[in-house]
């Protein structure tokens, strides 16, 4: 946000911020497969998944997710774990 001559940052959170981050990550995963980086990490080395399915992209997103260790502290006194309401999975 611009305030006069300064350029300040604006902090947002919640599902409205998670959605663009997730969709951008899904796009990068799709591009990774389309450009042939899978399975050895070199561009153009494979056309195995040149048109990756949505299920493949979703699976890569899910397997790459990590537990948010601070979710318990902010939202609940109960221990936080994978696939609970505090994690947003």
Short mmCIF file of C-alpha atoms in Angstrom, two decimals:
data_model
loop_
_atom_site.label_atom_id
_atom_site.label_comp_id
_atom_site.label_asym_id
_atom_site.label_seq_id
_atom_site.Cartn_x
_atom_site.Cartn_y
_atom_site.Cartn_z
CA UNK A 1 0.00 0.00 0.00
CA UNK A 2 1.33 3.42 -0.91
CA UNK A 3 1.20 6.07 1.80
CA UNK A 4 2.46 9.38 0.51
CA UNK A 5 6.04 8.85 -0.65
CA UNK A 6 6.45 5.55 1.22
CA UNK A 7 5.85 2.07 -0.09
CA UNK A 8 4.64 -0.01 2.83
CA UNK A 9 3.70 -3.66 2.89
CA UNK A 10 0.26 -4.98 3.62
CA UNK A 11 -0.18 -8.26 5.45
CA UNK A 12 -3.16 -10.49 4.61
CA UNK A 13 -4.01 -13.99 5.70
CA UNK A 14 -6.73 -16.60 5.47
CA UNK A 15 -8.24 -18.63 2.69
CA UNK A 16 -8.37 -15.63 0.36
CA UNK A 17 -4.55 -15.62 0.41
CA UNK A 18 -4.13 -19.40 0.37
CA UNK A 19 -6.10 -19.78 -2.85
CA UNK A 20 -3.78 -17.73 -5.13
CA UNK A 21 -0.70 -19.34 -3.59
CA UNK A 22 -2.09 -22.84 -4.14
CA UNK A 23 -3.25 -22.14 -7.69
CA UNK A 24 0.14 -20.63 -8.57
CA UNK A 25 1.92 -23.64 -7.13
CA UNK A 26 -0.40 -25.99 -9.08
CA UNK A 27 0.45 -24.10 -12.26
CA UNK A 28 4.18 -24.51 -11.63
CA UNK A 29 3.72 -28.23 -11.00
CA UNK A 30 1.76 -28.58 -14.24
CA UNK A 31 4.46 -26.68 -16.14
CA UNK A 32 7.14 -28.91 -14.60
CA UNK A 33 5.50 -31.98 -16.16
CA UNK A 34 4.59 -30.27 -19.45
CA UNK A 35 8.15 -29.13 -20.05
CA UNK A 36 9.48 -32.64 -19.47
CA UNK A 37 11.40 -32.19 -16.24
CA UNK A 38 9.99 -35.43 -14.81
CA UNK A 39 11.57 -37.90 -13.93
CA UNK A 40 15.22 -36.74 -13.99
CA UNK A 41 14.91 -32.97 -13.53
CA UNK A 42 16.23 -31.90 -16.94
CA UNK A 43 14.03 -29.85 -19.24
CA UNK A 44 12.82 -31.75 -22.28
CA UNK A 45 14.17 -35.09 -21.09
CA UNK A 46 10.76 -36.77 -21.16
CA UNK A 47 7.29 -36.46 -22.64
CA UNK A 48 5.89 -39.03 -20.20
CA UNK A 49 3.40 -36.57 -18.66
CA UNK A 50 3.19 -33.81 -21.28
CA UNK A 51 -0.49 -33.35 -20.41
CA UNK A 52 -0.65 -33.99 -16.64
CA UNK A 53 -4.05 -34.82 -15.18
CA UNK A 54 -5.61 -32.75 -12.43
CA UNK A 55 -5.32 -35.82 -10.17
CA UNK A 56 -1.54 -35.89 -10.69
CA UNK A 57 -1.19 -32.18 -9.92
CA UNK A 58 -3.35 -32.58 -6.80
CA UNK A 59 -1.33 -35.58 -5.65
CA UNK A 60 1.95 -33.64 -5.98
CA UNK A 61 0.43 -30.71 -4.08
CA UNK A 62 -0.73 -32.96 -1.27
CA UNK A 63 2.48 -34.98 -0.96
CA UNK A 64 4.46 -31.74 -0.83
CA UNK A 65 2.37 -30.23 1.99
CA UNK A 66 3.85 -29.84 5.43
CA UNK A 67 2.28 -29.51 8.86
CA UNK A 68 1.88 -25.96 10.13
CA UNK A 69 3.54 -26.22 13.50
CA UNK A 70 2.12 -22.95 14.85
CA UNK A 71 -1.53 -23.77 14.04
CA UNK A 72 -2.15 -25.19 17.48
CA UNK A 73 -0.86 -22.10 19.26
CA UNK A 74 -3.16 -19.70 17.40
CA UNK A 75 -6.37 -21.63 16.95
CA UNK A 76 -6.81 -24.28 19.59
CA UNK A 77 -5.56 -25.65 22.86
CA UNK A 78 -5.82 -29.17 21.41
CA UNK A 79 -2.77 -30.65 19.70
CA UNK A 80 -2.75 -29.91 15.99
CA UNK A 81 -2.26 -32.70 13.47
CA UNK A 82 -2.44 -33.34 9.76
CA UNK A 83 -5.91 -33.13 8.21
CA UNK A 84 -7.60 -31.17 10.96
CA UNK A 85 -9.57 -27.92 10.81
CA UNK A 86 -6.60 -25.85 12.03
CA UNK A 87 -4.39 -26.90 9.13
CA UNK A 88 -6.83 -26.08 6.36
CA UNK A 89 -6.26 -29.33 4.54
#
